[in-house]
Amino acid sequence: EAANQTGGAATQVLSSSGELSRQAEMLRSQVDDFLRDVKAA
């Protein structure tokens, strides 16, 4: 039972880290766009 719970927790951590990575990449892209617009103004 403990092994199953540990495996489930590990799966959730992996999923969460993947989602966080995706969001960080999106934020990086938005910041790059913003800075490009500021430089162009």
mmCIF file of N, CA and C in Angstrom:
data_model
loop_
_atom_site.group_PDB
_atom_site.id
_atom_site.type_symbol
_atom_site.label_atom_id
_atom_site.label_comp_id
_atom_site.label_asym_id
_atom_site.label_seq_id
_atom_site.Cartn_x
_atom_site.Cartn_y
_atom_site.Cartn_z
ATOM 1 N N GLU A 1 0.830 -1.213 0.000
ATOM 2 C CA GLU A 1 0.000 0.000 0.000
ATOM 3 C C GLU A 1 0.866 1.265 0.000
ATOM 4 N N ALA A 2 1.879 1.272 0.845
ATOM 5 C CA ALA A 2 2.757 2.447 0.898
ATOM 6 C C ALA A 2 3.455 2.664 -0.443
ATOM 7 N N ALA A 3 3.844 1.562 -1.085
ATOM 8 C CA ALA A 3 4.507 1.681 -2.391
ATOM 9 C C ALA A 3 3.550 2.261 -3.424
ATOM 10 N N ASN A 4 2.297 1.860 -3.371
ATOM 11 C CA ASN A 4 1.305 2.405 -4.302
ATOM 12 C C ASN A 4 1.095 3.897 -4.068
ATOM 13 N N GLN A 5 1.038 4.297 -2.808
ATOM 14 C CA GLN A 5 0.864 5.717 -2.494
ATOM 15 C C GLN A 5 2.080 6.527 -2.945
ATOM 16 N N THR A 6 3.253 5.956 -2.737
ATOM 17 C CA THR A 6 4.475 6.640 -3.160
ATOM 18 C C THR A 6 4.505 6.787 -4.674
ATOM 19 N N GLY A 7 4.118 5.728 -5.374
ATOM 20 C CA GLY A 7 4.074 5.787 -6.831
ATOM 21 C C GLY A 7 3.074 6.815 -7.322
ATOM 22 N N GLY A 8 1.922 6.875 -6.677
ATOM 23 C CA GLY A 8 0.914 7.866 -7.052
ATOM 24 C C GLY A 8 1.402 9.282 -6.809
ATOM 25 N N ALA A 9 2.065 9.485 -5.690
ATOM 26 C CA ALA A 9 2.603 10.814 -5.386
ATOM 27 C C ALA A 9 3.677 11.202 -6.395
ATOM 28 N N ALA A 10 4.520 10.252 -6.758
ATOM 29 C CA ALA A 10 5.574 10.531 -7.737
ATOM 30 C C ALA A 10 4.969 10.903 -9.085
ATOM 31 N N THR A 11 3.905 10.224 -9.464
ATOM 32 C CA THR A 11 3.229 10.532 -10.724
ATOM 33 C C THR A 11 2.655 11.942 -10.693
ATOM 34 N N GLN A 12 2.069 12.325 -9.567
ATOM 35 C CA GLN A 12 1.513 13.674 -9.439
ATOM 36 C C GLN A 12 2.610 14.733 -9.497
ATOM 37 N N VAL A 13 3.734 14.464 -8.860
ATOM 38 C CA VAL A 13 4.852 15.412 -8.892
ATOM 39 C C VAL A 13 5.369 15.561 -10.320
ATOM 40 N N LEU A 14 5.495 14.471 -11.025
ATOM 41 C CA LEU A 14 5.965 14.517 -12.410
ATOM 42 C C LEU A 14 5.005 15.316 -13.283
ATOM 43 N N SER A 15 3.721 15.072 -13.114
ATOM 44 C CA SER A 15 2.714 15.800 -13.879
ATOM 45 C C SER A 15 2.754 17.290 -13.558
ATOM 46 N N SER A 16 2.852 17.608 -12.289
ATOM 47 C CA SER A 16 2.891 19.014 -11.872
ATOM 48 C C SER A 16 4.137 19.715 -12.395
ATOM 49 N N SER A 17 5.265 19.032 -12.372
ATOM 50 C CA SER A 17 6.497 19.656 -12.856
ATOM 51 C C SER A 17 6.428 19.889 -14.361
ATOM 52 N N GLY A 18 5.795 18.982 -15.081
ATOM 53 C CA GLY A 18 5.619 19.182 -16.518
ATOM 54 C C GLY A 18 4.731 20.374 -16.813
ATOM 55 N N GLU A 19 3.656 20.521 -16.054
ATOM 56 C CA GLU A 19 2.754 21.661 -16.227
ATOM 57 C C GLU A 19 3.462 22.965 -15.867
ATOM 58 N N LEU A 20 4.236 22.956 -14.806
ATOM 59 C CA LEU A 20 4.989 24.149 -14.404
ATOM 60 C C LEU A 20 5.992 24.541 -15.487
ATOM 61 N N SER A 21 6.640 23.562 -16.068
ATOM 62 C CA SER A 21 7.594 23.826 -17.142
ATOM 63 C C SER A 21 6.892 24.453 -18.344
ATOM 64 N N ARG A 22 5.717 23.942 -18.674
ATOM 65 C CA ARG A 22 4.945 24.478 -19.799
ATOM 66 C C ARG A 22 4.551 25.929 -19.523
ATOM 67 N N GLN A 23 4.100 26.205 -18.315
ATOM 68 C CA GLN A 23 3.703 27.565 -17.961
ATOM 69 C C GLN A 23 4.900 28.514 -17.952
ATOM 70 N N ALA A 24 6.042 28.042 -17.504
ATOM 71 C CA ALA A 24 7.249 28.869 -17.492
ATOM 72 C C ALA A 24 7.660 29.230 -18.917
ATOM 73 N N GLU A 25 7.549 28.285 -19.818
ATOM 74 C CA GLU A 25 7.893 28.550 -21.215
ATOM 75 C C GLU A 25 6.930 29.573 -21.816
ATOM 76 N N MET A 26 5.647 29.461 -21.487
ATOM 77 C CA MET A 26 4.662 30.416 -21.982
ATOM 78 C C MET A 26 4.952 31.816 -21.432
ATOM 79 N N LEU A 27 5.278 31.897 -20.147
ATOM 80 C CA LEU A 27 5.604 33.188 -19.535
ATOM 81 C C LEU A 27 6.852 33.784 -20.171
ATOM 82 N N ARG A 28 7.848 32.955 -20.401
ATOM 83 C CA ARG A 28 9.087 33.429 -21.037
ATOM 84 C C ARG A 28 8.784 34.028 -22.410
ATOM 85 N N SER A 29 7.929 33.369 -23.155
ATOM 86 C CA SER A 29 7.559 33.857 -24.477
ATOM 87 C C SER A 29 6.813 35.188 -24.385
ATOM 88 N N GLN A 30 5.911 35.299 -23.431
ATOM 89 C CA GLN A 30 5.149 36.537 -23.267
ATOM 90 C C GLN A 30 6.055 37.689 -22.832
ATOM 91 N N VAL A 31 7.002 37.421 -21.957
ATOM 92 C CA VAL A 31 7.945 38.461 -21.529
ATOM 93 C C VAL A 31 8.813 38.894 -22.708
ATOM 94 N N ASP A 32 9.266 37.941 -23.503
ATOM 95 C CA ASP A 32 10.058 38.277 -24.688
ATOM 96 C C ASP A 32 9.265 39.175 -25.634
ATOM 97 N N ASP A 33 7.988 38.839 -25.856
ATOM 98 C CA ASP A 33 7.133 39.660 -26.721
ATOM 99 C C ASP A 33 6.978 41.067 -26.148
ATOM 100 N N PHE A 34 6.746 41.144 -24.842
ATOM 101 C CA PHE A 34 6.583 42.441 -24.186
ATOM 102 C C PHE A 34 7.839 43.293 -24.341
ATOM 103 N N LEU A 35 8.988 42.705 -24.073
ATOM 104 C CA LEU A 35 10.240 43.460 -24.176
ATOM 105 C C LEU A 35 10.509 43.907 -25.610
ATOM 106 N N ARG A 36 10.166 43.063 -26.564
ATOM 107 C CA ARG A 36 10.331 43.443 -27.966
ATOM 108 C C ARG A 36 9.440 44.645 -28.294
ATOM 109 N N ASP A 37 8.195 44.639 -27.779
ATOM 110 C CA ASP A 37 7.281 45.758 -28.015
ATOM 111 C C ASP A 37 7.795 47.040 -27.358
ATOM 112 N N VAL A 38 8.351 46.926 -26.153
ATOM 113 C CA VAL A 38 8.882 48.099 -25.455
ATOM 114 C C VAL A 38 10.055 48.683 -26.237
ATOM 115 N N LYS A 39 10.926 47.836 -26.733
ATOM 116 C CA LYS A 39 12.077 48.322 -27.495
ATOM 117 C C LYS A 39 11.646 48.984 -28.797
ATOM 118 N N ALA A 40 10.550 48.492 -29.391
ATOM 119 C CA ALA A 40 10.081 49.034 -30.661
ATOM 120 C C ALA A 40 9.369 50.375 -30.476
ATOM 121 N N ALA A 41 8.907 50.660 -29.264
ATOM 122 C CA ALA A 41 8.136 51.889 -29.016
ATOM 123 C C ALA A 41 9.032 53.112 -28.941
#
